[in-house]
mmCIF file of C-alpha atoms in Angstrom:
data_model
loop_
_atom_site.group_PDB
_atom_site.id
_atom_site.type_symbol
_atom_site.label_atom_id
_atom_site.label_comp_id
_atom_site.label_asym_id
_atom_site.label_seq_id
_atom_site.Cartn_x
_atom_site.Cartn_y
_atom_site.Cartn_z
ATOM 1 C CA LEU H 1 108.318 65.146 -9.487
ATOM 2 C CA ARG H 2 108.729 66.693 -6.058
ATOM 3 C CA ARG H 3 108.799 63.248 -4.327
ATOM 4 C CA ARG H 4 111.410 61.970 -6.827
ATOM 5 C CA LEU H 5 113.630 64.965 -6.405
ATOM 6 C CA GLU H 6 113.454 64.772 -2.591
ATOM 7 C CA GLN H 7 114.156 60.927 -2.622
ATOM 8 C CA GLY H 8 117.052 60.913 -5.148
ATOM 9 C CA GLY H 9 120.491 62.372 -5.008
ATOM 10 C CA PHE H 10 119.965 64.140 -8.343
ATOM 11 C CA ASP H 11 122.492 66.734 -9.484
ATOM 12 C CA ALA H 12 120.537 67.698 -12.625
ATOM 13 C CA LEU H 13 116.954 67.851 -13.921
ATOM 14 C CA HIS H 14 116.328 67.451 -17.545
ATOM 15 C CA LEU H 15 112.730 67.870 -18.687
ATOM 16 C CA THR H 16 111.750 67.246 -22.295
ATOM 17 C CA THR H 17 108.050 68.182 -22.500
ATOM 18 C CA HIS H 18 105.692 70.857 -23.689
ATOM 19 C CA GLY H 19 105.988 74.323 -22.044
ATOM 20 C CA THR H 20 104.567 77.704 -21.908
ATOM 21 C CA ALA H 21 105.655 80.960 -20.120
ATOM 22 C CA GLU H 22 103.630 79.865 -17.153
ATOM 23 C CA GLY H 23 104.705 76.228 -16.708
ATOM 24 C CA VAL H 24 105.410 72.785 -18.203
ATOM 25 C CA LEU H 25 103.314 69.690 -18.860
ATOM 26 C CA LEU H 26 104.120 66.747 -16.565
ATOM 27 C CA TRP H 27 102.305 63.373 -16.659
ATOM 28 C CA GLU H 28 100.655 61.843 -13.605
ATOM 29 C CA ASN H 29 98.597 58.698 -13.899
ATOM 30 C CA ASP H 30 98.713 58.875 -17.689
ATOM 31 C CA ALA H 31 97.176 62.347 -17.613
ATOM 32 C CA ALA H 32 99.033 65.610 -18.657
ATOM 33 C CA VAL H 33 99.030 68.166 -15.810
ATOM 34 C CA MET H 34 100.294 71.712 -16.124
ATOM 35 C CA ALA H 35 102.959 72.236 -13.500
ATOM 36 C CA PRO H 36 103.212 76.027 -12.955
ATOM 37 C CA ALA H 37 106.477 77.713 -12.615
ATOM 38 C CA ALA H 38 106.024 78.437 -8.899
ATOM 39 C CA GLY H 39 105.356 74.600 -8.370
ATOM 40 C CA LEU H 40 108.623 73.696 -10.144
ATOM 41 C CA ARG H 41 110.470 76.261 -8.095
ATOM 42 C CA ALA H 42 109.100 74.816 -4.807
ATOM 43 C CA ALA H 43 110.079 71.317 -5.905
ATOM 44 C CA LEU H 44 113.630 72.433 -6.547
ATOM 45 C CA GLU H 45 113.897 74.444 -3.422
ATOM 46 C CA ALA H 46 113.245 71.139 -1.607
ATOM 47 C CA ALA H 47 115.962 69.463 -3.581
ATOM 48 C CA PRO H 48 119.090 71.458 -2.950
ATOM 49 C CA ARG H 49 121.484 69.006 -4.483
ATOM 50 C CA VAL H 50 120.094 69.783 -8.021
ATOM 51 C CA ARG H 51 122.485 72.313 -9.576
ATOM 52 C CA LEU H 52 121.360 72.267 -13.204
ATOM 53 C CA ALA H 53 117.970 72.324 -14.859
ATOM 54 C CA VAL H 54 117.591 71.781 -18.680
ATOM 55 C CA LEU H 55 114.060 72.726 -19.724
ATOM 56 C CA ASN H 56 113.773 71.185 -23.271
ATOM 57 C CA ALA H 57 110.358 72.730 -23.584
ATOM 58 C CA CYS H 58 108.955 75.665 -25.679
ATOM 59 C CA GLU H 59 108.789 79.163 -24.151
ATOM 60 C CA THR H 60 110.162 78.289 -20.748
ATOM 61 C CA ALA H 61 112.488 81.323 -20.916
ATOM 62 C CA VAL H 62 109.664 83.751 -21.717
ATOM 63 C CA GLY H 63 108.136 85.791 -18.891
ATOM 64 C CA ALA H 64 104.439 85.790 -18.333
ATOM 65 C CA GLY H 65 102.886 89.177 -19.230
ATOM 66 C CA LEU H 66 105.297 92.042 -18.665
ATOM 67 C CA ALA H 67 107.324 90.401 -15.876
ATOM 68 C CA PRO H 68 110.535 88.892 -17.381
ATOM 69 C CA VAL H 69 111.547 87.255 -14.109
ATOM 70 C CA SER H 70 108.360 85.210 -13.987
ATOM 71 C CA SER H 71 109.471 82.722 -16.659
ATOM 72 C CA VAL H 72 109.854 79.029 -15.718
ATOM 73 C CA GLY H 73 113.644 79.353 -16.117
ATOM 74 C CA ALA H 74 113.820 82.536 -14.038
ATOM 75 C CA GLN H 75 111.706 80.871 -11.321
ATOM 76 C CA LEU H 76 114.237 78.061 -11.074
ATOM 77 C CA LEU H 77 117.246 80.509 -10.925
ATOM 78 C CA GLN H 78 115.322 82.291 -8.139
ATOM 79 C CA ALA H 79 115.079 78.868 -6.295
ATOM 80 C CA GLY H 80 118.905 78.912 -6.129
ATOM 81 C CA LEU H 81 119.890 76.765 -9.100
ATOM 82 C CA PRO H 82 123.177 78.122 -10.484
ATOM 83 C CA ALA H 83 122.456 77.002 -14.013
ATOM 84 C CA VAL H 84 119.208 76.780 -16.060
ATOM 85 C CA VAL H 85 118.877 76.174 -19.859
ATOM 86 C CA ALA H 86 115.384 77.264 -21.014
ATOM 87 C CA MET H 87 113.898 77.947 -24.514
ATOM 88 C CA GLN H 88 112.620 81.334 -25.649
ATOM 89 C CA PHE H 89 110.717 80.173 -28.675
ATOM 90 C CA PRO H 90 108.870 77.023 -29.805
ATOM 91 C CA ILE H 91 111.296 74.135 -30.440
ATOM 92 C CA ALA H 92 110.625 71.545 -33.091
ATOM 93 C CA ASP H 93 110.449 67.946 -31.929
ATOM 94 C CA HIS H 94 113.532 66.858 -33.919
ATOM 95 C CA ALA H 95 115.632 69.752 -32.481
ATOM 96 C CA ALA H 96 114.442 68.878 -28.981
ATOM 97 C CA VAL H 97 115.468 65.248 -29.506
ATOM 98 C CA THR H 98 118.850 66.170 -30.937
ATOM 99 C CA PHE H 99 119.469 68.547 -28.069
ATOM 100 C CA ALA H 100 118.540 65.933 -25.494
ATOM 101 C CA GLU H 101 120.931 63.397 -27.118
ATOM 102 C CA HIS H 102 123.877 65.713 -26.767
#
């Protein structure tokens, strides 16, 4: 993901995946890998053109433990993105698909 963001001139990142308060699942070589919030933050810090992140993944707006600014969404805002859409609760597959379509 980091390499693609650095190569392309992307203005937005839209991830439809599984998520937790600590990170999101990404696929590499046909294997699911948990990408921690700090890793996504670093990837987006290296891609300053991205201005919007849509995290169509469960619990990406929930802070880990008692630290509310530790959520995946909050980490991306701290990376300098002006706009992040993240989910507080589990999201049903059909709702995620509908959201992505619009």
